[in-house]
Each structure stands twice: as structure tokens, then as C-alpha cells.
Coordinates of C-alpha atoms in Angstrom, one line a residue:
M31 CA 0.0 0.0 0.0
S32 CA 1.5 3.3 -1.2
W33 CA 0.4 6.8 -0.7
G34 CA 1.7 7.6 -4.1
T35 CA -0.7 5.3 -5.9
E36 CA -3.6 5.3 -3.4
L37 CA -3.6 9.0 -2.4
W38 CA -2.3 10.6 -5.7
D39 CA -4.9 13.3 -5.5
Q40 CA -4.8 14.0 -1.7
F41 CA -1.9 16.4 -1.6
D42 CA -3.6 18.9 0.8
N43 CA -4.9 16.2 3.2
L44 CA -1.4 14.6 3.4
E45 CA 0.0 18.0 4.2
K46 CA -2.5 18.4 7.1
H47 CA -1.9 14.8 8.3
T48 CA 1.9 15.0 8.4
Q49 CA 1.6 18.4 10.3
W50 CA -0.8 16.7 12.8
G51 CA 1.7 13.9 13.3
I52 CA 4.5 16.3 14.2
E53 CA 2.2 18.1 16.6
V54 CA 1.4 14.8 18.3
L55 CA 5.1 14.1 18.7
E56 CA 5.7 17.6 20.1
K57 CA 2.8 17.0 22.6
Y58 CA 4.5 13.8 23.8
I59 CA 7.8 15.6 24.2
K60 CA 6.1 18.3 26.3
F61 CA 4.5 15.5 28.4
V62 CA 7.9 13.8 29.1
K63 CA 9.4 17.2 29.9
E64 CA 6.8 18.0 32.5
R65 CA 7.1 14.5 33.9
A66 CA 10.9 15.0 34.2
E67 CA 10.3 18.3 36.1
I68 CA 7.8 16.5 38.4
E69 CA 10.4 13.8 39.2
S70 CA 13.1 16.4 39.8
N71 CA 10.9 18.5 42.1
Y72 CA 9.8 15.3 43.9
A73 CA 13.4 14.2 44.4
K74 CA 14.4 17.7 45.6
Q75 CA 11.5 17.8 48.1
L76 CA 12.3 14.2 49.3
R77 CA 15.9 15.1 49.8
N78 CA 15.0 18.2 51.8
L79 CA 12.6 16.2 53.9
S80 CA 15.3 13.6 54.6
K81 CA 17.8 16.3 55.5
K82 CA 15.3 18.1 57.7
Y83 CA 14.9 15.0 60.0
Q84 CA 18.6 14.0 59.8
T85 CA 20.4 14.0 63.2
K86 CA 22.1 17.3 63.8
K87 CA 25.8 17.1 64.7
N88 CA 26.9 18.2 68.2
S89 CA 23.3 18.1 69.4
K90 CA 21.2 16.0 71.8
E91 CA 19.8 14.1 68.9
E92 CA 23.3 12.8 68.1
E93 CA 23.5 11.2 71.5
E94 CA 20.1 9.7 71.1
S95 CA 21.0 8.2 67.7
K96 CA 22.8 5.3 69.4
Y97 CA 19.4 3.6 70.1
T98 CA 18.5 0.9 67.5
S99 CA 15.1 2.5 66.8
C100 CA 16.8 5.9 66.1
K101 CA 19.4 4.1 64.0
A102 CA 16.7 2.5 62.0
F103 CA 15.0 5.8 61.5
Q104 CA 18.3 7.4 60.3
T105 CA 18.8 4.4 57.9
T106 CA 15.3 5.0 56.6
L107 CA 16.1 8.7 56.0
N108 CA 19.4 7.7 54.2
E109 CA 17.5 5.1 52.1
M110 CA 14.9 7.8 51.2
N111 CA 17.7 10.0 50.2
D112 CA 18.9 7.3 47.8
Y113 CA 15.3 6.7 46.8
A114 CA 15.1 10.4 45.8
G115 CA 18.3 9.9 43.8
Q116 CA 16.6 7.3 41.7
H117 CA 13.8 9.8 40.8
E118 CA 16.6 12.2 39.8
V119 CA 17.9 9.5 37.5
I120 CA 14.4 9.1 36.0
S121 CA 14.3 12.9 35.4
E122 CA 17.8 13.0 33.9
N123 CA 17.3 10.0 31.6
A124 CA 13.9 11.2 30.5
A125 CA 15.4 14.6 29.6
S126 CA 18.5 13.2 27.8
L127 CA 17.1 10.1 26.2
I128 CA 13.7 11.3 25.2
T129 CA 13.2 15.1 25.4
V130 CA 16.5 16.1 23.9
E131 CA 16.6 13.3 21.3
L132 CA 13.0 13.8 20.1
T133 CA 13.4 17.5 20.0
R134 CA 16.3 17.1 17.6
F135 CA 14.3 14.5 15.6
V136 CA 11.3 16.8 15.3
Q137 CA 13.5 19.6 13.9
E138 CA 14.9 17.2 11.3
L139 CA 11.4 16.0 10.6
K140 CA 10.1 19.5 10.0
Q141 CA 12.9 20.2 7.7
E142 CA 12.4 17.0 5.7
R143 CA 8.7 17.6 5.5
K144 CA 9.2 21.1 4.3
Q145 CA 11.5 19.9 1.6
H146 CA 9.1 17.2 0.3
F147 CA 6.2 19.5 0.1
H148 CA 8.3 22.1 -1.6
E149 CA 9.1 19.5 -4.3
G150 CA 5.4 18.6 -4.5
R151 CA 4.3 22.2 -5.0
K152 CA 7.0 22.6 -7.6
A153 CA 5.7 19.6 -9.5
Q154 CA 2.2 20.9 -9.2
Q155 CA 3.2 24.3 -10.6
Q156 CA 5.0 22.5 -13.4
I157 CA 1.9 20.5 -14.4
E158 CA -0.3 23.6 -14.0
T159 CA 2.0 25.5 -16.4
C160 CA 1.8 22.7 -18.9
W161 CA -2.0 22.7 -18.6
K162 CA -2.2 26.4 -19.2
Q163 CA 0.0 26.0 -22.3
L164 CA -2.3 23.3 -23.5
E165 CA -5.4 25.4 -23.0
A166 CA -3.8 28.4 -24.8
S167 CA -2.8 26.2 -27.7
K168 CA -6.2 24.7 -27.8
R169 CA -8.0 28.1 -27.8
R170 CA -5.7 29.4 -30.5
F171 CA -6.3 26.3 -32.7
E172 CA -10.0 26.7 -32.1
R173 CA -9.9 30.4 -33.1
D174 CA -7.8 29.7 -36.2
C175 CA -10.3 27.0 -37.3
K176 CA -13.2 29.3 -36.9
E177 CA -11.3 32.1 -38.8
A178 CA -10.5 29.7 -41.6
E179 CA -14.1 28.5 -41.8
R180 CA -15.4 32.1 -42.1
A181 CA -12.7 33.0 -44.7
Q182 CA -13.8 29.9 -46.7
Q183 CA -17.4 30.9 -46.5
H184 CA -16.6 34.4 -47.6
F185 CA -14.6 33.1 -50.6
E186 CA -17.4 30.9 -51.7
K187 CA -19.9 33.7 -51.4
M188 CA -17.7 36.0 -53.4
D189 CA -17.0 33.4 -56.0
A190 CA -20.8 32.8 -56.5
D191 CA -21.6 36.4 -56.8
I192 CA -21.5 37.5 -60.5
N193 CA -21.4 41.1 -59.6
V194 CA -18.0 40.8 -57.8
T195 CA -14.9 41.4 -59.8
K196 CA -12.4 38.7 -60.4
A197 CA -9.8 40.5 -58.4
D198 CA -12.0 40.6 -55.3
V199 CA -12.7 36.9 -55.7
E200 CA -9.0 36.2 -56.0
K201 CA -8.3 38.2 -52.9
A202 CA -11.0 36.3 -51.0
R203 CA -9.5 33.0 -52.1
Q204 CA -6.0 34.0 -51.0
Q205 CA -7.4 35.1 -47.6
A206 CA -9.1 31.8 -47.2
Q207 CA -5.9 29.9 -48.0
I208 CA -4.0 32.0 -45.4
R209 CA -6.6 31.2 -42.7
H210 CA -6.5 27.5 -43.6
Q211 CA -2.7 27.5 -43.3
M212 CA -2.9 29.3 -39.9
S213 CA -5.4 26.7 -38.8
D214 CA -3.1 23.9 -39.8
D215 CA -0.2 25.5 -38.0
S216 CA -2.4 25.9 -34.8
K217 CA -3.5 22.3 -35.1
G218 CA 0.1 21.1 -35.3
D219 CA 1.1 23.3 -32.3
Y220 CA -1.9 22.2 -30.3
S221 CA -1.1 18.5 -31.1
S222 CA 2.5 19.0 -30.0
V223 CA 1.6 20.8 -26.8
L224 CA -1.0 18.2 -26.0
Q225 CA 1.5 15.4 -26.4
K226 CA 3.9 17.2 -24.2
F227 CA 1.2 17.8 -21.5
N228 CA 0.2 14.1 -21.6
R229 CA 3.8 13.1 -21.0
E230 CA 4.2 15.7 -18.2
Q231 CA 0.9 14.6 -16.7
H232 CA 1.8 10.9 -16.8
E233 CA 5.2 11.7 -15.3
H234 CA 3.6 13.9 -12.7
Y235 CA 1.0 11.4 -11.4
F236 CA 3.0 8.2 -11.9
T237 CA 6.5 9.3 -11.1
H238 CA 7.0 12.7 -9.4
I239 CA 4.0 12.7 -7.1
P240 CA 4.3 9.0 -6.1
G241 CA 7.9 9.6 -5.3
I242 CA 7.2 12.6 -3.2
F243 CA 4.3 10.9 -1.4
Q244 CA 6.4 7.8 -0.8
K245 CA 9.0 10.0 0.9
L246 CA 6.3 11.5 3.0
Q247 CA 5.0 8.1 3.8
D248 CA 8.5 6.9 4.9
M249 CA 8.9 10.1 7.0
E250 CA 5.5 9.5 8.7
E251 CA 6.3 5.9 9.4
K252 CA 9.7 6.9 10.7
R253 CA 7.9 9.3 13.1
I254 CA 5.5 6.7 14.3
G255 CA 8.3 4.1 14.8
R256 CA 10.4 6.6 16.7
M257 CA 7.5 7.5 19.0
G258 CA 7.0 3.8 19.7
E259 CA 10.7 3.4 20.5
S260 CA 10.5 6.4 22.8
L261 CA 7.5 5.0 24.6
K262 CA 9.6 1.8 25.3
T263 CA 12.5 4.0 26.5
Y264 CA 10.0 5.8 28.8
A265 CA 9.0 2.5 30.4
D266 CA 12.7 1.2 30.5
I267 CA 13.8 4.4 32.3
D268 CA 11.4 3.5 35.2
R269 CA 12.1 -0.2 35.0
Q270 CA 15.9 0.4 35.4
V271 CA 15.5 2.1 38.7
V272 CA 13.0 -0.5 40.1
P273 CA 15.8 -2.8 41.4
I274 CA 17.6 0.0 43.2
I275 CA 14.3 1.3 44.6
G276 CA 13.6 -2.2 45.8
K277 CA 17.0 -2.3 47.5
C278 CA 16.2 1.0 49.3
L279 CA 12.9 -0.5 50.5
D280 CA 14.7 -3.7 51.5
G281 CA 17.2 -1.5 53.5
I282 CA 14.3 0.1 55.3
T283 CA 12.8 -3.3 56.1
K284 CA 16.2 -4.6 57.3
S285 CA 16.7 -1.6 59.5
A286 CA 13.3 -2.1 61.0
E287 CA 14.1 -5.7 61.7
S288 CA 17.4 -4.6 63.4
I289 CA 15.5 -2.7 66.1
S290 CA 16.1 -4.4 69.5
E291 CA 13.9 -3.4 72.4
K292 CA 16.1 -5.1 75.0
Q293 CA 19.3 -3.4 73.6
D294 CA 17.7 0.0 73.7
S295 CA 16.6 -0.6 77.3
Q296 CA 20.1 -1.6 78.2
M297 CA 21.4 1.6 76.5
V298 CA 19.1 3.6 78.7
V299 CA 20.8 2.0 81.7
E300 CA 24.2 2.7 80.4
S301 CA 23.3 6.3 79.6
F302 CA 21.8 7.3 82.9
K303 CA 23.4 4.9 85.5
S304 CA 24.9 7.1 88.2
G305 CA 27.0 4.5 89.9
F306 CA 25.6 5.4 93.3
E307 CA 23.9 3.0 95.7
P308 CA 20.2 3.5 96.5
P309 CA 19.6 5.4 99.7
G310 CA 19.3 3.4 102.9
D311 CA 16.7 3.6 105.6
I312 CA 16.5 6.9 107.5
D313 CA 17.3 6.5 111.2
F314 CA 14.9 7.6 113.8
E315 CA 16.1 10.7 115.6
D316 CA 14.8 10.9 119.2
F317 CA 14.4 14.6 120.0
T318 CA 13.0 13.8 123.5
Q319 CA 16.5 13.2 124.9
N320 CA 16.9 16.9 125.6
M321 CA 13.7 16.9 127.5
K322 CA 14.9 14.5 130.3
R323 CA 15.6 16.9 133.2
T324 CA 14.6 17.3 136.8
V325 CA 11.7 19.4 138.1
S326 CA 14.1 22.1 139.2
D327 CA 15.3 22.4 135.6
T328 CA 11.9 23.4 134.3
S329 CA 12.6 27.1 134.7
L330 CA 12.5 29.0 131.4
T331 CA 15.7 30.8 132.5
K332 CA 17.6 27.6 131.6
A333 CA 16.4 27.5 128.1
D334 CA 19.8 28.2 126.8
S335 CA 21.1 24.9 127.8
K336 CA 22.6 22.9 125.0
S337 CA 23.0 19.3 124.2
D338 CA 26.3 17.7 124.6
P339 CA 28.2 18.7 121.5
K340 CA 30.4 15.7 121.9
V341 CA 27.4 13.4 121.3
P342 CA 27.6 12.4 117.7
S343 CA 24.8 13.4 115.4
K344 CA 22.6 10.7 113.9
S345 CA 23.7 9.2 110.7
R346 CA 22.0 10.9 107.8
N347 CA 21.0 9.0 104.7
K348 CA 21.4 10.3 101.2
L349 CA 18.2 12.0 100.2
W350 CA 19.5 13.1 96.7
P351 CA 16.6 11.5 94.8
F352 CA 14.4 14.2 96.3
I353 CA 16.7 17.2 96.0
K354 CA 16.6 19.5 93.1
K355 CA 19.7 19.3 90.9
N356 CA 22.0 22.3 90.4
K357 CA 21.7 23.6 86.8
G358 CA 24.9 25.7 86.7
S359 CA 27.4 25.6 84.0
T360 CA 29.2 22.3 83.3
P361 CA 32.7 22.2 84.7
E362 CA 35.5 21.2 82.3
D363 CA 36.2 18.0 84.1
F364 CA 32.4 17.1 84.3
S365 CA 32.7 16.9 88.1
N366 CA 29.0 17.8 88.3
L367 CA 28.1 14.5 86.8
P368 CA 27.7 11.1 88.6
P369 CA 30.9 9.0 88.5
E370 CA 29.7 6.6 85.8
Q371 CA 28.5 9.4 83.5
R372 CA 31.5 11.5 84.3
R373 CA 33.8 8.6 83.2
K374 CA 31.9 8.3 79.9
K375 CA 32.1 12.0 79.2
L376 CA 35.8 12.1 79.9
Q377 CA 36.5 9.0 77.8
Q378 CA 34.5 10.6 75.0
K379 CA 36.5 13.8 75.3
V380 CA 39.8 11.9 75.2
D381 CA 38.7 10.1 72.0
E382 CA 37.7 13.4 70.4
L383 CA 41.0 15.0 71.2
N384 CA 42.9 11.9 69.9
K385 CA 41.0 12.2 66.7
D386 CA 41.9 15.9 66.4
I387 CA 45.6 15.0 67.1
Q388 CA 45.5 12.4 64.3
K389 CA 44.0 14.9 61.9
E390 CA 46.8 17.4 62.7
I391 CA 49.4 14.7 62.3
D392 CA 48.0 13.7 58.9
Q393 CA 48.0 17.3 57.8
R394 CA 51.6 17.7 59.1
D395 CA 52.7 14.6 57.1
A396 CA 51.1 16.0 54.0
L397 CA 52.7 19.4 54.4
T398 CA 56.1 17.8 55.1
K399 CA 55.9 16.0 51.8
M400 CA 54.9 19.2 50.1
R401 CA 57.8 21.1 51.7
D402 CA 60.2 18.4 50.5
V403 CA 58.8 18.8 46.9
Y404 CA 59.1 22.6 47.1
T405 CA 62.7 22.3 48.4
K406 CA 63.7 20.1 45.5
N407 CA 61.7 22.1 43.0
P408 CA 61.5 25.8 44.1
Q409 CA 59.6 26.8 41.0
M410 CA 56.6 24.8 42.3
G411 CA 56.1 26.7 45.5
D412 CA 57.6 28.4 48.6
A413 CA 58.9 25.9 51.1
A414 CA 59.3 28.6 53.8
S415 CA 55.5 29.3 53.8
V416 CA 54.9 25.6 54.3
G417 CA 57.4 25.6 57.1
Q418 CA 55.4 28.3 59.0
K419 CA 52.3 26.2 58.7
L420 CA 54.2 23.2 60.0
V421 CA 55.2 25.2 63.1
E422 CA 51.6 26.2 63.7
I423 CA 50.5 22.6 63.4
G424 CA 53.2 21.4 65.8
N425 CA 52.0 23.9 68.3
N426 CA 48.4 22.7 67.9
I427 CA 49.5 19.1 68.4
E428 CA 51.4 20.0 71.5
K429 CA 48.3 21.9 72.9
L430 CA 46.1 19.0 72.1
R431 CA 48.4 16.5 73.8
V432 CA 48.4 18.6 76.9
E433 CA 44.7 18.6 76.9
V434 CA 44.7 14.8 76.4
Q435 CA 47.0 14.4 79.4
K436 CA 44.7 16.6 81.5
F437 CA 41.6 14.6 80.6
E438 CA 43.3 11.3 80.9
G439 CA 44.4 12.3 84.4
W440 CA 40.8 13.1 85.4
L441 CA 39.7 9.8 83.7
A442 CA 42.2 7.7 85.6
E443 CA 41.2 9.5 88.8
V444 CA 37.5 8.7 88.2
E445 CA 38.1 5.1 87.2
G446 CA 40.3 4.6 90.4
R447 CA 37.5 6.0 92.5
L448 CA 34.8 3.9 91.0
S449 CA 36.8 0.8 91.8
A450 CA 37.7 2.2 95.2
R451 CA 34.1 3.1 96.0
N452 CA 33.0 -0.5 96.0
D453 CA 35.6 -1.4 98.7
S454 CA 35.6 1.9 100.6
S455 CA 34.3 0.3 103.9
R456 CA 37.2 -2.2 103.9
R457 CA 39.8 0.6 103.3
Q458 CA 38.5 2.9 106.0
S459 CA 38.0 0.3 108.7
G460 CA 40.3 0.7 111.7
L461 CA 41.4 4.2 110.7
Y462 CA 38.7 6.3 112.4
D463 CA 36.9 5.9 115.7
T464 CA 33.1 5.5 115.6
Q465 CA 32.4 9.1 116.2
N466 CA 34.7 10.6 113.6
T467 CA 33.7 8.0 111.0
Q468 CA 30.0 8.7 111.5
T469 CA 30.6 12.5 111.3
V470 CA 32.7 12.3 108.2
N471 CA 30.3 10.0 106.4
N472 CA 27.4 12.2 107.2
C473 CA 29.2 15.1 105.6
A474 CA 30.0 13.1 102.5
Q475 CA 26.4 11.9 102.2
D476 CA 25.1 15.4 102.6
R477 CA 27.3 16.8 99.9
E478 CA 27.1 14.0 97.3
S479 CA 24.4 13.8 94.7
P480 CA 23.8 11.7 91.6
D481 CA 24.8 14.5 89.3
G482 CA 28.1 14.9 91.1
S483 CA 27.3 18.3 92.5
Y484 CA 27.1 19.2 96.1
T485 CA 23.7 19.3 97.7
E486 CA 22.7 19.5 101.3
D487 CA 20.0 17.7 103.2
H488 CA 17.6 20.4 104.3
S489 CA 15.0 17.9 105.5
Q490 CA 16.8 17.4 108.8
E491 CA 17.6 20.2 111.3
P492 CA 20.4 20.1 113.9
E493 CA 19.4 19.1 117.3
V494 CA 20.2 22.5 118.7
K495 CA 19.5 25.6 116.6
V496 CA 22.3 28.1 116.4
T497 CA 23.1 31.0 114.2
P498 CA 22.5 29.5 110.7
T499 CA 25.3 29.3 108.1
E500 CA 25.3 27.4 104.8
F501 CA 27.0 24.4 106.2
D502 CA 26.4 24.5 110.0
D503 CA 24.6 21.2 110.2
D504 CA 27.6 19.4 108.9
F505 CA 30.0 21.1 111.3
D506 CA 28.5 19.8 114.6
D507 CA 31.9 19.5 116.3
E508 CA 32.5 22.0 119.1
E509 CA 36.1 22.6 118.0
P510 CA 37.1 23.3 114.3
L511 CA 38.8 20.4 112.5
P512 CA 42.6 20.5 112.7
T513 CA 44.7 21.3 109.6
I514 CA 46.1 18.2 108.1
G515 CA 48.0 19.8 105.2
T516 CA 48.0 22.5 102.5
C517 CA 46.8 22.7 99.0
K518 CA 47.3 24.8 95.9
A519 CA 44.5 25.6 93.4
I520 CA 45.5 24.6 89.9
Y521 CA 42.2 25.7 88.4
P522 CA 39.7 28.4 89.5
F523 CA 36.5 27.1 91.1
D524 CA 33.3 29.2 91.5
G525 CA 31.9 27.4 94.5
E526 CA 28.3 28.3 93.6
N527 CA 26.7 25.2 95.2
E528 CA 25.9 25.1 98.9
G529 CA 28.7 23.8 101.1
T530 CA 31.4 24.6 98.5
I531 CA 34.0 27.3 98.6
S532 CA 35.4 29.4 95.7
V533 CA 39.1 29.4 95.0
T534 CA 41.3 31.2 92.5
E535 CA 44.1 29.6 90.5
G536 CA 47.4 29.5 92.4
E537 CA 45.8 30.2 95.8
I538 CA 47.2 28.4 98.8
L539 CA 44.7 27.0 101.4
K540 CA 44.6 24.7 104.3
V541 CA 43.3 21.1 104.1
I542 CA 41.1 20.0 107.0
E543 CA 39.5 16.9 105.5
E544 CA 40.9 14.5 102.8
D545 CA 39.0 13.2 99.8
K546 CA 37.0 10.1 100.9
G547 CA 36.7 8.7 97.4
D548 CA 33.8 11.0 96.3
G549 CA 35.9 13.6 94.5
W550 CA 35.7 16.4 97.1
T551 CA 38.3 17.8 99.6
R552 CA 37.4 20.0 102.5
I553 CA 39.6 23.1 102.8
R554 CA 39.8 26.3 104.9
R555 CA 40.8 29.8 104.0
S556 CA 40.0 31.3 107.5
E557 CA 38.1 30.2 110.6
E558 CA 34.8 31.3 109.1
D559 CA 35.5 30.5 105.4
E560 CA 35.8 26.8 104.6
G561 CA 34.0 24.3 102.4
Y562 CA 34.5 21.7 99.7
V563 CA 36.3 21.9 96.3
P564 CA 36.8 19.2 93.6
T565 CA 39.9 17.3 94.4
S566 CA 41.0 17.5 90.7
Y567 CA 41.1 21.3 91.0
I568 CA 43.8 21.3 93.6
E569 CA 47.2 19.9 94.4
V570 CA 47.2 18.5 98.0
Y571 CA 50.3 18.4 100.3
L572 CA 49.3 16.4 103.4
D573 CA 51.1 16.3 106.7
R574 CA 51.0 12.6 107.4
N575 CA 51.9 13.2 111.1
A576 CA 49.0 15.6 111.5
K577 CA 46.0 14.5 113.5
G578 CA 43.1 13.4 111.2
A579 CA 45.3 12.6 108.2
M580 CA 45.0 9.1 106.8
T581 CA 46.3 6.9 104.1
Y582 CA 44.1 4.7 102.0
I583 CA 44.8 1.1 101.9

């Protein structure tokens, strides 16, 4: 089936049809372009959504991300980010493999169609010109025939009329002959033009037009075939990303299956375990002991009598679960945290500093190699400028190592105390008498809390009320504690919490009570100015011969 033979007379309809075919292809290109834009916008929005809910660095969320459920959620966000990437692939492939290629093809198609119809119109103009020549030759032949017939009739009329002279008859005869000759010439010309037109017409309808229409048919079939291939490509673009999208979804499923309730529960314990023992029973304090007196002692004038200051106060239990925590600034050594949490924070800080040191070392090695290259090839760069950077990096490494040593010292101190705390009763047995031991332990219990900061038990009052001070109920001894040594402050301490004392760096003070394993040492500046400071903030010089000094076993 050929357009050239079947549609030889449908030039205008074929022109409209081929134009419609190109418009359909352009409509499909526009559809794919908009689909690509939708995929690109969807991928962008999906990436932004994943980024929005990603764990922020150096935030509380980063600490929470250690739980399996949070890890699974982060994995889901990462997989959705990869999922968005596949939609970007769809958009890019649709644009490059379909939109760009078909746009180029349409331009070629338009140019080819224009050329074919230009040839067709040229052929039509040629046949129309031949037709006009044929019509003109035909009309001329017809006119000459009529003129020759009239001239013949006039000659015959003149020849039959006896009144007409012989000369007039001869003239009419010559005129008739001329008209007949012209008629014969027109006939020959008309016959020649007619034969030419028939040849042109045959060639037009059986050669030129079929050839042009066949080219148009091939062009249209090529357009249809190309659109079919493009539709397959459109499906393949989506089909190619299906396995990767499936892997993303499998990753989400796998992360969901990795969630462990028990493991998360254990992490809660590890995150918030203080290392302290639960508070024991609170002893009954009998306030009626001061009321046992004779009848003669009932006078109100003796109301200023005091209980025996040498009687030891009742043992106080730790009431820190019910005491509000101090929300001051966090010390550099995390001394405000419970022992277990403090150890983890210090270990984390040491690890971070070691990573920073390694980065500086790697940078130093790279710059060292660069300096060697510049030294051998001065035209490549200035070795002196690299040397200055190396000096700066060396200083940074030294500072970081000092920091590491400082934090490692605190870490070793905490780890030693954690192990010593579990055996504190055995180490302290036989070193104090009952009264002193009870008094010291009561002080330690009053000032120790789960967050490592000092808190005082306000729920109990001293047996005899005196002029109140911040730490009066812990200093029940009639005589002040003796000095057992001196100390030097190596770091400043604000002493904002109750029962503590502020010190400045380099200050020399007196030690009146050693660290009992809880991280605090009791010091004195003057008779009325004493309190506790973190042991890690001072250097202690004990007088082992002094009364009250002791050595841990």
C-alpha cells in the first residue's frame, strides 16, 4: 500500500496529516518534559525532607541516635535520600534520552517535510504550467479554425456572386488559404503541446507525485516508529531504577528488623546509670533526749542549755533523689556528673582529642611531603611558607596532647575512685573511731548527689539551733577540724553550690579533710571561710603526722 498510488490526489490532506503527526510528537515531548520536572521536584522535596529530619551534629539528637530505633529511622532517611536519587535518575534520563533526542528528531522531521512538500508544490506548478500552455494552444487552434471557416465561406460567397470582380474573388481566395494555413499550424502546435502535456501529466502522477508521497509516507512511518521506541524507552527508564528502589525499601525493612527493644533498654541503663547505691533507711532521731531533766530544771531561764556537743549526730542518709539538681554551667572535668556518667564523658572527650591530634598529624605529614617537593623544585612553591604552617600545626598538636593528658588524668582518677568506692568500707575500717567516721560519712552523704554536684540535706535540722550558716549542720563539732595539710589551686572554682568554697588559680589554702573517694576535699581559708572543692582542681600536700590525716589502703 503506497500513498503515491492510493492517495495521488490527496496532496492537501497529506499535508495536514503530516503536520498533525509532528504536533502529536511535540505534545508527547512536552508531556515527558513535564514528567521529568515533576520527578526532579519530587526528588528535591524528598531530599529536603530527609535532610530536615537527619540527626544534627553536636546536638542532643546525636547522642540519642545510638538507640537501635533511632538508627533504623536514620537508615530510613538515608534510604529515602537514595530513593530520591533514583527519581533524579528518571528525570535526567527522561530529559536526555527522550526530550533532547526527540526535539532534535522533530526539527529534522520538520525540515524534511518542508523539503518534500516544496518538491510537491514545484511539481504541481509544473503541471499547471503545462496545462495552461495546452489550454492556450487549444484556444488558438479553435480560433484559427473558426477564422479559416469564415474565410472559406466568404470566398465561396464572393465566387458565386457575378457582380463581384475577379480581383475581389482572388483576394478572398488567398485570404481563405492563409486562414487555412494558420489553422493547420495551430493544429500542429496544439497537437505538440497536447502530447507534451500528456507526457508531463503521466510523469507527474506516476513518477513525481508517487515519489514525493512515498517519501512523505516513509517520513511519517519513521515518526511513528520513533515514537514507539520512545515509549519503550520511557518504560525502561522507570524499569531500570526499580531494582535499586527495591534495595532501598529492603534496606528500610532490614533496619526495621534490626530494632532491639532489649538493647535499647540496656542503653538507657548505660546512659543514665549514676554509679551510686540506692539510699538506705533513715534512722529515727529521738528529740526527747533533751527533755529528760529534773523538776528544778523546768525554769525557762535555763532554756539556753545545749545538748552535749560531743554526742555524735545521727547518721544521715542520702536524700538526693528528692533534692533539686543544680543547673549551673558544666565544669571542664564534668565533676558535676555522677561517677559513671563522668567517666563516659571524659572518655568521649579523650577520644575526640585523639582524633583531632590524628588529623593534625595527617596534615603535618602531607605538608612535610609538600615542603620536600618545594625544596627540590623551588619553582613549584615556597617551602618557607609551608614551614610556617608546620610550626603552627606542631604547636596545635602540643596543645592537644596537653589537653589529652589533663583529661586522661581526670579519667584515671574517676576510674580509680569507681573501683575504690566498692571497697571503701574495707579501706576505711580501723582508721577512724566511731564518732569521727560517722561524722565524716554524714558530711560526705550530705554533699554528694547523683549529678556529682554538692547538695545539702535540708529535710533534717540540727538538734540545737544556732546562728545559721550554709554548712552549719555538717560542722557539729564543738572545735574546728585541725589542719592536716595544705593545697594549691591549679584551676579556678566558682563554688556556687551550697557547702562549697570558691578558689582562684594559684591560691594556697589549708586542708582540713581529705577526699573520701567521692571527688571532694574540704579546705579552709579562714576560721569562718571553709568548704569543699573538687579534688581534681587542687594539688594536696598532706602532713601525714597531723591529726586526722589518713592513708588509703
